[in-house]
Each structure stands twice: as structure tokens, then as C-alpha cells.
mmCIF file of C-alpha atoms in Angstrom:
data_model
loop_
_atom_site.group_PDB
_atom_site.id
_atom_site.type_symbol
_atom_site.label_atom_id
_atom_site.label_comp_id
_atom_site.label_asym_id
_atom_site.label_seq_id
_atom_site.Cartn_x
_atom_site.Cartn_y
_atom_site.Cartn_z
ATOM 1 C CA MET A 930 7.768 -21.350 5.143
ATOM 2 C CA THR A 931 6.399 -20.491 1.421
ATOM 3 C CA ASN A 932 6.131 -24.263 0.764
ATOM 4 C CA ASP A 933 4.292 -24.829 4.040
ATOM 5 C CA ILE A 934 1.622 -22.025 3.290
ATOM 6 C CA PHE A 935 1.145 -23.429 -0.411
ATOM 7 C CA GLN A 936 0.461 -26.744 1.414
ATOM 8 C CA MET A 937 -1.926 -25.333 4.380
ATOM 9 C CA LEU A 938 -3.834 -23.569 1.335
ATOM 10 C CA GLY A 939 -4.338 -26.576 -0.607
ATOM 11 C CA ASN A 940 -7.050 -26.067 -3.475
ATOM 12 C CA ARG A 941 -7.774 -22.217 -2.006
ATOM 13 C CA VAL A 942 -4.849 -20.588 -4.277
ATOM 14 C CA LEU A 943 -5.577 -19.055 -7.081
ATOM 15 C CA SER A 944 -4.610 -16.254 -9.164
ATOM 16 C CA TYR A 945 -7.209 -13.040 -10.002
ATOM 17 C CA ARG A 946 -8.022 -14.276 -13.231
ATOM 18 C CA GLU A 947 -9.045 -17.890 -12.011
ATOM 19 C CA ALA A 948 -11.290 -16.330 -9.064
ATOM 20 C CA LEU A 949 -13.119 -14.467 -11.651
ATOM 21 C CA ASP A 950 -13.255 -17.344 -14.304
ATOM 22 C CA SER A 951 -14.725 -19.813 -11.407
ATOM 23 C CA PHE A 952 -18.115 -18.163 -11.428
ATOM 24 C CA ASP A 953 -20.776 -16.951 -13.806
ATOM 25 C CA ARG A 954 -22.856 -14.665 -11.199
ATOM 26 C CA ALA A 955 -22.211 -13.016 -8.210
ATOM 27 C CA VAL A 956 -23.172 -10.565 -5.157
ATOM 28 C CA ILE A 957 -21.245 -7.614 -4.892
ATOM 29 C CA PHE A 958 -20.422 -6.337 -1.129
ATOM 30 C CA GLY A 959 -19.983 -2.893 -1.413
ATOM 31 C CA ALA A 960 -22.264 -0.103 -2.579
ATOM 32 C CA GLY A 961 -20.119 2.512 -3.008
ATOM 33 C CA GLY A 962 -17.921 3.579 -5.785
ATOM 34 C CA ALA A 963 -15.629 0.487 -5.497
ATOM 35 C CA GLY A 964 -18.963 -1.353 -5.844
ATOM 36 C CA GLN A 965 -19.707 0.313 -8.784
ATOM 37 C CA HIS A 966 -16.484 -0.057 -10.748
ATOM 38 C CA ALA A 967 -17.068 -4.163 -9.544
ATOM 39 C CA CYS A 968 -20.325 -3.842 -11.327
ATOM 40 C CA ARG A 969 -19.149 -2.590 -14.714
ATOM 41 C CA TYR A 970 -16.174 -4.900 -14.229
ATOM 42 C CA LEU A 971 -18.271 -8.291 -13.840
ATOM 43 C CA GLN A 972 -20.537 -7.151 -16.579
ATOM 44 C CA ASP A 973 -17.858 -6.405 -18.809
ATOM 45 C CA ASN A 974 -16.759 -9.708 -18.244
ATOM 46 C CA ASN A 975 -19.807 -11.776 -18.962
ATOM 47 C CA LYS A 976 -20.718 -12.080 -15.152
ATOM 48 C CA GLU A 977 -24.191 -11.488 -14.070
ATOM 49 C CA VAL A 978 -24.652 -8.864 -10.819
ATOM 50 C CA LEU A 979 -27.456 -10.472 -8.683
ATOM 51 C CA PHE A 980 -27.755 -8.133 -6.225
ATOM 52 C CA PHE A 981 -25.170 -5.324 -3.799
ATOM 53 C CA CYS A 982 -24.980 -6.073 -0.180
ATOM 54 C CA ASP A 983 -23.762 -3.186 1.881
ATOM 55 C CA ASN A 984 -24.138 -2.368 6.043
ATOM 56 C CA SER A 985 -25.256 1.043 5.382
ATOM 57 C CA LYS A 986 -28.921 0.874 6.500
ATOM 58 C CA ASN A 987 -29.672 3.984 4.539
ATOM 59 C CA LYS A 988 -28.712 2.321 1.405
ATOM 60 C CA GLU A 989 -31.170 -0.723 2.174
ATOM 61 C CA GLY A 990 -33.754 -1.268 -0.555
ATOM 62 C CA ALA A 991 -32.084 1.317 -2.980
ATOM 63 C CA LYS A 992 -30.559 0.677 -6.417
ATOM 64 C CA LEU A 993 -27.382 1.240 -7.596
ATOM 65 C CA ASP A 994 -26.881 0.900 -11.743
ATOM 66 C CA SER A 995 -30.219 -0.366 -11.821
ATOM 67 C CA ILE A 996 -29.626 -3.229 -9.208
ATOM 68 C CA LYS A 997 -30.980 -3.781 -5.733
ATOM 69 C CA ILE A 998 -29.034 -2.933 -2.511
ATOM 70 C CA MET A 999 -29.923 -5.804 0.500
ATOM 71 C CA PRO A 1000 -28.774 -5.850 3.375
ATOM 72 C CA PRO A 1001 -26.059 -8.498 4.440
ATOM 73 C CA GLU A 1002 -28.595 -11.116 6.193
ATOM 74 C CA ALA A 1003 -29.932 -11.865 2.416
ATOM 75 C CA LEU A 1004 -26.709 -13.948 2.321
ATOM 76 C CA ARG A 1005 -27.747 -16.068 5.117
ATOM 77 C CA ASN A 1006 -29.779 -18.312 3.439
ATOM 78 C CA ASN A 1007 -27.618 -17.991 0.252
ATOM 79 C CA THR A 1008 -24.372 -19.588 1.690
ATOM 80 C CA ASP A 1009 -23.573 -21.030 -1.863
ATOM 81 C CA LEU A 1010 -23.812 -17.393 -3.508
ATOM 82 C CA VAL A 1011 -19.955 -16.094 -4.671
ATOM 83 C CA VAL A 1012 -19.346 -12.537 -3.124
ATOM 84 C CA VAL A 1013 -17.171 -10.345 -4.724
ATOM 85 C CA ILE A 1014 -15.938 -7.750 -2.022
ATOM 86 C CA ALA A 1015 -15.327 -3.915 -3.378
ATOM 87 C CA SER A 1016 -14.809 -1.858 -0.355
ATOM 88 C CA GLY A 1017 -12.336 -0.252 1.706
ATOM 89 C CA TRP A 1018 -13.427 -2.268 4.577
ATOM 90 C CA SER A 1019 -12.466 -5.843 2.413
ATOM 91 C CA ARG A 1020 -10.836 -7.463 5.749
ATOM 92 C CA ASP A 1021 -13.872 -6.546 8.068
ATOM 93 C CA ILE A 1022 -16.473 -7.810 5.357
ATOM 94 C CA ALA A 1023 -14.558 -10.873 5.078
ATOM 95 C CA LEU A 1024 -15.016 -12.061 8.535
ATOM 96 C CA GLN A 1025 -18.621 -10.841 8.462
ATOM 97 C CA LEU A 1026 -19.181 -13.142 5.613
ATOM 98 C CA LYS A 1027 -17.621 -16.302 7.766
ATOM 99 C CA THR A 1028 -20.162 -15.057 10.463
ATOM 100 C CA LEU A 1029 -22.917 -15.499 7.774
ATOM 101 C CA GLY A 1030 -21.943 -18.868 6.538
ATOM 102 C CA VAL A 1031 -20.730 -17.506 3.076
ATOM 103 C CA LYS A 1032 -18.087 -20.126 1.733
ATOM 104 C CA ARG A 1033 -16.794 -18.293 -1.556
ATOM 105 C CA TYR A 1034 -15.792 -14.538 -1.416
ATOM 106 C CA TYR A 1035 -13.038 -12.632 -3.342
ATOM 107 C CA ASP A 1036 -11.840 -9.109 -2.657
ATOM 108 C CA PHE A 1037 -11.507 -7.577 -6.083
ATOM 109 C CA THR A 1038 -11.464 -4.142 -4.033
ATOM 110 C CA ASP A 1039 -7.683 -3.443 -5.741
ATOM 111 C CA ILE A 1040 -8.671 -5.490 -9.343
ATOM 112 C CA VAL A 1041 -11.160 -2.687 -9.789
ATOM 113 C CA TYR A 1042 -10.758 0.612 -8.885
ATOM 114 C CA LEU A 1043 -8.891 2.152 -12.095
ATOM 115 C CA TYR A 1044 -11.852 0.225 -14.184
ATOM 116 C CA GLN A 1045 -13.467 2.403 -16.631
ATOM 117 C CA PRO A 1046 -16.614 1.098 -18.712
ATOM 118 C CA GLY A 1047 -15.536 -0.367 -21.537
ATOM 119 C CA GLY A 1048 -12.072 -0.080 -20.997
ATOM 120 C CA ILE A 1049 -9.145 -1.731 -21.065
ATOM 121 C CA GLU A 1050 -8.395 -3.669 -17.655
ATOM 122 C CA SER A 1051 -5.439 -2.516 -15.954
ATOM 123 C CA ASP A 1052 -3.219 -5.158 -14.115
ATOM 124 C CA ILE A 1053 -1.616 -2.892 -11.888
ATOM 125 C CA TRP A 1054 -2.773 -4.622 -9.120
ATOM 126 C CA GLY A 1055 -3.688 -7.943 -10.722
ATOM 127 C CA ASP A 1056 -0.124 -9.396 -10.515
ATOM 128 C CA HIS A 1057 -0.290 -9.079 -6.661
ATOM 129 C CA PHE A 1058 -3.195 -12.006 -6.868
ATOM 130 C CA ASN A 1059 -0.388 -14.174 -8.848
ATOM 131 C CA ALA A 1060 0.553 -17.500 -6.883
ATOM 132 C CA SER A 1061 2.658 -18.523 -9.938
ATOM 133 C CA LEU A 1062 5.095 -15.375 -8.972
ATOM 134 C CA ILE A 1063 5.061 -16.154 -5.549
ATOM 135 C CA ARG A 1064 5.575 -19.830 -6.049
ATOM 136 C CA GLU A 1065 8.460 -18.672 -8.542
ATOM 137 C CA SER A 1066 9.903 -16.384 -6.098
ATOM 138 C CA SER A 1067 9.607 -18.692 -2.962
ATOM 139 C CA GLU A 1068 13.269 -18.574 -2.258
ATOM 140 C CA GLN A 1069 13.508 -14.783 -2.141
ATOM 141 C CA ILE A 1070 10.661 -14.478 0.051
ATOM 142 C CA ASP A 1071 11.618 -17.253 2.514
ATOM 143 C CA LYS A 1072 14.989 -15.130 3.064
ATOM 144 C CA VAL A 1073 12.774 -11.980 3.528
ATOM 145 C CA TYR A 1074 10.774 -13.761 6.454
ATOM 146 C CA GLU A 1075 13.716 -15.278 7.758
ATOM 147 C CA SER A 1076 15.183 -12.120 7.940
ATOM 148 C CA LEU A 1077 12.463 -10.354 9.739
ATOM 149 C CA ALA A 1078 13.504 -9.686 13.781
ATOM 150 C CA ASP A 1079 10.626 -10.672 15.533
ATOM 151 C CA ASP A 1080 7.621 -13.206 15.524
ATOM 152 C CA GLU A 1081 5.114 -10.510 15.017
ATOM 153 C CA SER A 1082 6.812 -9.109 11.764
ATOM 154 C CA LYS A 1083 6.460 -12.580 10.344
ATOM 155 C CA HIS A 1084 3.198 -13.353 11.585
ATOM 156 C CA VAL A 1085 1.945 -10.102 9.837
ATOM 157 C CA PHE A 1086 4.052 -10.916 6.566
ATOM 158 C CA SER A 1087 2.977 -14.546 5.918
ATOM 159 C CA GLY A 1088 -0.930 -13.210 6.400
ATOM 160 C CA VAL A 1089 -0.291 -10.826 3.560
ATOM 161 C CA LEU A 1090 1.130 -13.992 1.475
ATOM 162 C CA LYS A 1091 -2.001 -15.653 2.483
ATOM 163 C CA TYR A 1092 -4.479 -12.879 1.178
ATOM 164 C CA ARG A 1093 -2.334 -12.825 -1.785
ATOM 165 C CA LEU A 1094 -2.679 -16.439 -2.757
ATOM 166 C CA THR A 1095 -6.273 -16.453 -2.170
ATOM 167 C CA MET A 1096 -8.165 -12.791 -2.465
ATOM 168 C CA ASP A 1097 -9.337 -13.472 1.345
ATOM 169 C CA PRO A 1098 -8.485 -10.575 3.294
ATOM 170 C CA SER A 1099 -9.712 -12.230 6.467
ATOM 171 C CA PHE A 1100 -5.992 -13.447 6.489
ATOM 172 C CA LEU A 1101 -4.713 -9.855 6.874
ATOM 173 C CA GLU A 1102 -3.235 -8.926 10.407
ATOM 174 C CA ILE A 1103 -3.308 -5.273 10.879
ATOM 175 C CA SER A 1104 -0.131 -4.270 13.059
ATOM 176 C CA ALA A 1105 -0.852 -3.107 16.449
ATOM 177 C CA TYR A 1106 1.138 0.050 16.033
ATOM 178 C CA PRO A 1107 -0.014 3.269 13.732
ATOM 179 C CA GLN A 1108 1.384 3.334 10.297
ATOM 180 C CA TYR A 1109 4.850 5.151 10.427
ATOM 181 C CA TYR A 1110 5.326 4.429 14.315
ATOM 182 C CA HIS A 1111 6.761 1.224 14.706
ATOM 183 C CA PRO A 1112 8.093 1.330 18.091
ATOM 184 C CA GLU A 1113 11.821 0.837 17.012
ATOM 185 C CA VAL A 1114 11.374 2.862 14.019
ATOM 186 C CA ARG A 1115 9.389 6.264 14.489
ATOM 187 C CA PRO A 1116 9.903 9.395 14.218
ATOM 188 C CA GLU A 1117 12.631 11.281 16.954
ATOM 189 C CA ILE A 1118 13.126 14.283 18.398
ATOM 190 C CA ASN A 1119 15.794 16.168 16.577
ATOM 191 C CA ASP A 1120 15.553 13.925 13.630
ATOM 192 C CA VAL A 1121 16.129 14.899 9.948
ATOM 193 C CA ILE A 1122 13.141 13.175 7.722
ATOM 194 C CA VAL A 1123 12.608 12.649 4.383
ATOM 195 C CA ASP A 1124 9.164 12.225 3.797
ATOM 196 C CA ALA A 1125 9.138 10.988 -0.158
ATOM 197 C CA GLY A 1126 5.857 10.966 -1.882
ATOM 198 C CA ALA A 1127 4.499 13.451 0.898
ATOM 199 C CA TRP A 1128 1.418 14.327 -1.135
ATOM 200 C CA LYS A 1129 0.001 17.212 0.794
ATOM 201 C CA GLY A 1130 2.058 16.876 3.589
ATOM 202 C CA ASP A 1131 -0.528 14.675 5.693
ATOM 203 C CA VAL A 1132 2.404 12.587 7.114
ATOM 204 C CA SER A 1133 4.806 15.138 7.398
ATOM 205 C CA ILE A 1134 2.387 17.301 9.387
ATOM 206 C CA ASP A 1135 1.530 14.403 11.758
ATOM 207 C CA PHE A 1136 5.266 13.922 12.273
ATOM 208 C CA ALA A 1137 5.985 17.315 13.102
ATOM 209 C CA ARG A 1138 3.055 17.608 15.609
ATOM 210 C CA TYR A 1139 4.419 14.343 17.553
ATOM 211 C CA LEU A 1140 7.712 15.780 17.808
ATOM 212 C CA LYS A 1141 6.175 19.277 18.617
ATOM 213 C CA ASN A 1142 8.274 20.782 15.979
ATOM 214 C CA LYS A 1143 11.416 19.130 17.163
ATOM 215 C CA CYS A 1144 12.744 18.192 13.823
ATOM 216 C CA LYS A 1145 13.180 18.950 10.192
ATOM 217 C CA ILE A 1146 11.354 17.184 7.852
ATOM 218 C CA TYR A 1147 11.930 17.437 3.648
ATOM 219 C CA ALA A 1148 8.820 16.973 1.937
ATOM 220 C CA PHE A 1149 9.403 15.614 -1.557
ATOM 221 C CA GLU A 1150 5.967 15.816 -3.875
ATOM 222 C CA PRO A 1151 6.420 16.052 -7.690
ATOM 223 C CA SER A 1152 2.904 17.180 -8.260
ATOM 224 C CA VAL A 1153 2.344 21.186 -8.601
ATOM 225 C CA GLY A 1154 -1.273 20.820 -7.378
ATOM 226 C CA ASN A 1155 -0.355 18.842 -4.605
ATOM 227 C CA ILE A 1156 2.595 20.709 -3.470
ATOM 228 C CA ASN A 1157 0.547 24.145 -3.522
ATOM 229 C CA ASP A 1158 -1.941 22.280 -1.423
ATOM 230 C CA MET A 1159 1.041 21.455 0.861
ATOM 231 C CA LYS A 1160 1.790 24.603 1.492
ATOM 232 C CA LEU A 1161 -1.309 25.581 2.671
ATOM 233 C CA GLU A 1162 -1.555 22.744 4.967
ATOM 234 C CA ILE A 1163 1.671 23.197 6.310
ATOM 235 C CA ILE A 1164 0.265 27.024 7.304
ATOM 236 C CA LYS A 1165 -2.753 25.806 8.907
ATOM 237 C CA ALA A 1166 -1.053 23.480 11.071
ATOM 238 C CA SER A 1167 1.659 25.798 12.246
ATOM 239 C CA VAL A 1168 4.312 23.701 11.413
ATOM 240 C CA LYS A 1169 6.225 25.926 8.953
ATOM 241 C CA ASP A 1170 9.152 25.813 10.764
ATOM 242 C CA ALA A 1171 9.349 21.923 10.891
ATOM 243 C CA VAL A 1172 8.130 21.157 7.804
ATOM 244 C CA ILE A 1173 10.076 21.946 4.287
ATOM 245 C CA PRO A 1174 8.154 21.628 0.892
ATOM 246 C CA VAL A 1175 10.464 20.485 -2.042
ATOM 247 C CA HIS A 1176 8.844 20.281 -5.474
ATOM 248 C CA MET A 1177 10.350 17.121 -6.582
ATOM 249 C CA GLY A 1178 10.330 13.840 -7.021
ATOM 250 C CA VAL A 1179 12.859 11.396 -5.742
ATOM 251 C CA TRP A 1180 14.739 8.864 -8.153
ATOM 252 C CA ASP A 1181 18.252 7.250 -8.509
ATOM 253 C CA ILE A 1182 19.386 10.534 -10.634
ATOM 254 C CA GLU A 1183 18.374 13.707 -11.553
ATOM 255 C CA LYS A 1184 16.327 14.134 -14.310
ATOM 256 C CA GLU A 1185 13.119 15.725 -15.967
ATOM 257 C CA PHE A 1186 10.330 13.142 -16.525
ATOM 258 C CA ARG A 1187 6.175 12.990 -16.458
ATOM 259 C CA LEU A 1188 3.468 12.214 -13.933
ATOM 260 C CA ASN A 1189 0.389 10.371 -14.311
ATOM 261 C CA THR A 1190 -2.209 12.237 -13.108
ATOM 262 C CA GLN A 1191 -5.371 10.300 -14.557
ATOM 263 C CA ALA A 1192 -5.075 7.776 -11.514
ATOM 264 C CA GLY A 1193 -8.456 8.933 -10.454
ATOM 265 C CA PHE A 1194 -6.919 10.601 -7.312
ATOM 266 C CA ASP A 1195 -4.455 12.962 -6.779
ATOM 267 C CA GLN A 1196 -2.837 10.797 -3.828
ATOM 268 C CA GLY A 1197 -1.840 8.338 -6.656
ATOM 269 C CA PHE A 1198 -0.250 9.605 -8.981
ATOM 270 C CA TYR A 1199 2.572 7.898 -10.819
ATOM 271 C CA LEU A 1200 5.550 8.528 -12.944
ATOM 272 C CA ASP A 1201 4.580 7.703 -16.533
ATOM 273 C CA GLU A 1202 6.835 8.776 -19.748
ATOM 274 C CA HIS A 1203 3.457 9.675 -21.223
ATOM 275 C CA GLY A 1204 1.910 11.173 -18.281
ATOM 276 C CA GLU A 1205 0.262 14.727 -18.514
ATOM 277 C CA GLU A 1206 1.908 16.662 -16.012
ATOM 278 C CA ALA A 1207 6.146 17.937 -16.330
ATOM 279 C CA ILE A 1208 8.302 17.145 -13.023
ATOM 280 C CA GLN A 1209 11.887 17.457 -12.006
ATOM 281 C CA LEU A 1210 13.062 14.183 -10.328
ATOM 282 C CA THR A 1211 16.245 14.409 -7.889
ATOM 283 C CA SER A 1212 18.124 11.842 -6.004
ATOM 284 C CA LEU A 1213 18.348 11.784 -2.320
ATOM 285 C CA ASN A 1214 22.091 11.379 -2.608
ATOM 286 C CA THR A 1215 22.744 14.879 -4.851
ATOM 287 C CA PHE A 1216 19.769 16.512 -2.243
ATOM 288 C CA SER A 1217 21.969 15.692 0.739
ATOM 289 C CA ILE A 1218 25.401 16.914 -0.653
ATOM 290 C CA THR A 1219 23.822 19.992 -2.241
ATOM 291 C CA ASN A 1220 22.539 21.168 1.064
ATOM 292 C CA ASN A 1221 24.687 19.415 2.954
ATOM 293 C CA ILE A 1222 21.918 17.639 5.043
ATOM 294 C CA ASP A 1223 22.860 14.484 6.897
ATOM 295 C CA PHE A 1224 19.113 12.183 7.224
ATOM 296 C CA SER A 1225 18.301 10.188 9.821
ATOM 297 C CA LEU A 1226 14.848 9.089 8.855
ATOM 298 C CA ILE A 1227 13.513 8.132 5.958
ATOM 299 C CA LYS A 1228 10.066 7.411 5.005
ATOM 300 C CA MET A 1229 9.136 6.438 1.429
ATOM 301 C CA ASP A 1230 6.023 5.823 -0.298
ATOM 302 C CA VAL A 1231 6.258 6.762 -4.083
ATOM 303 C CA GLU A 1232 3.684 4.595 -5.779
ATOM 304 C CA GLY A 1233 6.437 2.272 -7.243
ATOM 305 C CA ALA A 1234 9.539 3.980 -7.394
ATOM 306 C CA GLU A 1235 10.998 3.022 -4.062
ATOM 307 C CA ILE A 1236 13.871 0.852 -5.623
ATOM 308 C CA GLU A 1237 14.940 3.631 -7.934
ATOM 309 C CA ALA A 1238 14.442 6.395 -5.249
ATOM 310 C CA LEU A 1239 16.713 3.811 -2.806
ATOM 311 C CA LYS A 1240 19.296 3.236 -5.355
ATOM 312 C CA GLY A 1241 19.649 7.546 -5.277
ATOM 313 C CA ALA A 1242 20.362 7.247 -1.727
ATOM 314 C CA SER A 1243 22.842 4.779 -2.014
ATOM 315 C CA ASN A 1244 25.423 6.898 -0.323
ATOM 316 C CA ILE A 1245 23.574 7.774 2.275
ATOM 317 C CA LEU A 1246 22.484 4.048 3.070
ATOM 318 C CA SER A 1247 25.877 2.891 3.166
ATOM 319 C CA THR A 1248 27.488 5.671 5.309
ATOM 320 C CA LYS A 1249 24.636 7.070 7.519
ATOM 321 C CA HIS A 1250 22.286 4.446 7.977
ATOM 322 C CA PRO A 1251 18.947 6.672 8.710
ATOM 323 C CA ARG A 1252 16.003 4.422 9.929
ATOM 324 C CA LEU A 1253 13.946 3.867 7.202
ATOM 325 C CA GLN A 1254 10.157 2.909 6.779
ATOM 326 C CA ILE A 1255 9.590 2.199 2.809
ATOM 327 C CA CYS A 1256 5.949 1.085 1.444
ATOM 328 C CA VAL A 1257 6.418 -2.733 -0.209
ATOM 329 C CA TYR A 1258 3.316 -3.165 -1.969
ATOM 330 C CA HIS A 1259 2.883 -0.905 -5.038
ATOM 331 C CA LYS A 1260 4.500 -3.700 -7.023
ATOM 332 C CA SER A 1261 4.301 -7.240 -6.761
ATOM 333 C CA GLU A 1262 7.873 -7.912 -6.504
ATOM 334 C CA ASP A 1263 8.294 -5.241 -4.024
ATOM 335 C CA LEU A 1264 7.266 -7.451 -0.893
ATOM 336 C CA TRP A 1265 10.438 -9.194 -1.298
ATOM 337 C CA GLU A 1266 12.858 -7.394 -3.773
ATOM 338 C CA ILE A 1267 12.857 -4.335 -1.536
ATOM 339 C CA PRO A 1268 13.950 -5.742 1.679
ATOM 340 C CA LEU A 1269 16.712 -8.007 -0.020
ATOM 341 C CA PHE A 1270 18.137 -5.024 -1.888
ATOM 342 C CA LEU A 1271 18.141 -3.133 1.253
ATOM 343 C CA GLN A 1272 20.161 -6.215 3.570
ATOM 344 C CA GLN A 1273 23.290 -5.098 1.438
ATOM 345 C CA TYR A 1274 23.517 -1.843 3.131
ATOM 346 C CA TYR A 1275 22.197 -2.868 6.740
ATOM 347 C CA PRO A 1276 23.861 -6.476 7.360
ATOM 348 C CA LYS A 1277 23.343 -5.631 11.119
ATOM 349 C CA GLY A 1278 19.916 -3.958 10.821
ATOM 350 C CA ASN A 1279 16.574 -5.239 12.354
ATOM 351 C CA PHE A 1280 13.801 -5.535 9.801
ATOM 352 C CA TYR A 1281 10.556 -5.239 11.038
ATOM 353 C CA PHE A 1282 7.150 -5.567 8.826
ATOM 354 C CA GLY A 1283 3.961 -4.041 9.432
ATOM 355 C CA HIS A 1284 0.660 -4.060 7.999
ATOM 356 C CA HIS A 1285 -1.733 -1.232 8.182
ATOM 357 C CA GLY A 1286 -4.960 -1.614 5.894
ATOM 358 C CA GLN A 1287 -7.956 -3.838 4.894
ATOM 359 C CA HIS A 1288 -6.532 -4.987 1.478
ATOM 360 C CA LEU A 1289 -3.426 -5.292 -0.607
ATOM 361 C CA HIS A 1290 -2.277 -1.096 0.543
ATOM 362 C CA GLU A 1291 -0.051 -0.338 3.458
ATOM 363 C CA SER A 1292 2.290 -2.617 3.806
ATOM 364 C CA VAL A 1293 5.786 -1.054 5.364
ATOM 365 C CA LEU A 1294 8.950 -2.436 6.176
ATOM 366 C CA TYR A 1295 10.779 -0.844 8.725
ATOM 367 C CA VAL A 1296 14.488 -1.159 9.468
ATOM 368 C CA SER A 1297 16.789 0.296 12.537
ATOM 369 C CA SER A 1298 20.194 0.324 12.194
ATOM 370 C CA SER A 1299 22.315 -0.596 15.038
ATOM 371 C CA LEU A 1300 24.185 2.647 14.873
ATOM 372 C CA SER A 1301 20.801 4.531 15.315
ATOM 373 C CA ALA A 1302 19.815 6.133 18.776
ATOM 374 C CA HIS A 1303 16.471 6.636 19.982
ATOM 375 C CA ALA A 1304 15.676 9.595 21.781
ATOM 376 C CA ASN A 1305 12.572 10.419 23.876
ATOM 377 C CA ILE A 1306 9.535 12.541 23.292
#
């Protein structure tokens, strides 16, 4: 499968550095915060920014960083220009650029969103656009593809690969169902749920409302600021009987660690031994035994710590086989390493793949066990 994709894409395959080196000047589509980061990033890499484009009529004719903002129609007669996409609406913009006849465009949204003027470039997302890594991992990637339970999952999975190989988000296929509500792996009445990486409780609260509070949700969040906000949101949403805040992160063992809180937004805090905030980590195995809890559904979005957190749930996975909703996009190799890791615990399970965002974020692996039972809402 992977080799077929390489052959189909031909000379469109490139890394993000190769994309950057392929032009000297560009237009930025997106005149917001991401666009501003992209402008500084390009200028620091000795690229000329010709102008911004944006779909907002209110921005038309204004300037951002002293550079004029033009309507998208300005591209129709300049189809040879390179366009750098920097927006949360990457896929929609790519499809729009196609209708305008633009031939060369690259989505740099995730590359630039942490970038600061004069700062050191962060490859936290750059390695996702690494054709060499994908080629080297093709055997593993093919195993994951073949393990997926339906054609929709395979189609969405191959779309993500094509996007990573070209930086063209028009290849992305957005799953038809809402995130965390796959028809076969959704929250059910009487579930006992782990929400690992709960942030301020948005998913936990949504689950509780969906289940009419007929569930128990253990919402793990290591950040003190986020956990305090979560407690307030739980009260406001009237779900305090269903959602239990747990002020810890999840890992493979119990330990004290630190959290990097400089990501630019509190939804993206991640584990870092040099981080600003001291936190407590636990394993789901330990938490389950200590509190005498059997989990039936695990949702996990823990900013790149998914493999370690799943190792810390090994006893639960091997004996209880809870349904799983695991984010597989924080590290490039998560896309194939996490599914392959889980296959040892779910040899007869059904693996589904969903993508719920317009760029790199929100790829989710859904796993249902043959031992799982559904309840009606």
C-alpha cells in the first residue's frame, strides 16, 4: 500500500524542509495568528512574503506585519505563485486554491504555530512531514493498514499518509462521525471511562451529557490550572455525579515529573523534565487496583505520552479489554507504532481509524474488543 502511494504521488513527495527550500517568495493564506507566525518563520528563513490572503472581508485591504491582505481572487491571475497555508482551515483552503488554479501550495500550519521571531525552529511537528521516515517504516505502516477493520478506515488512513508526504491537506478525508463517537467505539450507558488528558473537562462533560450522567468518568489532568478550571466547568454543566477530576497525569509508572507550560496554549502542555510545573504521574494499572475500578472505555490524548501511558495500562488491556480511543498524531511514528503495540492485547479486536481535523491534529485509533458489549442510549 505505501509503495503504491509513493508511486501515485511521484515527484510530489517531499519533506517540509524540501518544500521550504523550493521557493524564494510566497503568499501566505491565513491572516491570523498562524499567518503571523508563518510570516516571521518565512522571513527568518530568507523568504519574501508577497502578501497575505484571507477569506474575511473585514481584513481585505488591511495590513498584517506591514504586509497587505488581499482577497483570494488575487491568486486567480497569479497561479504560478507558491502559497503557504497557515490556518486552522487548511483542508478547506487547499480545496479553494485548487478551484483558483493554484498549482503549488504547502500547509505549514503545524510547522509554524510554535514559532517565535528569532527563535530556534521547533521540529515538534516537522518530522510528521518526513518522506524518508515513512518510506523506512513502510512495512509497519502496511501492517497497520491491513489490520484496519473497514474500507472507510483504510481510506482515511491513506489520506493522512498522502497529506504527510505532500503537505497538501486536500488529501485528508474527514471522518463522517464526530470525534470519539465512532459507531462501534463510543461511550455507552454504565461505562466506567478514563479520560486521559482531560484538559478542562470538555470531552468528559460531553460524554456525561450524552449518557445522561449514567456513567463514571475519571478525568486525568496533571496541570493545576486546568484541573481547577475543570472543577468549575463540571459544576456549571451539572455533571459532578458523573465526572471525577483526577489531578494526575498517566504514565507507565508512578513518579513525579514536570510539565512544559510554554506551548502557547493550555491544551498543549506536555511532559518535559525541564518544564515549569511539578506534577504527579500514575499508571492506570496502579490507579485501577488502588481504587478497585474496572474501566470499560479509555480515551487518551496525552500530548505524545500515549505509548508510555498504554504500557502503564498493560494489565487492564490484557485482562479487561476496554474499548479504546487513542490519539495517534502527536509523534510522527505514533501513527503506526501505537496500533502495532495494541495488537498484542487485542488479537481479535477490531481496529478503526478516524481523522477529525483539517491538518495534522485529531487522528484517532478506535479499538473494540470482541469481548465488549454495547448498550443502548
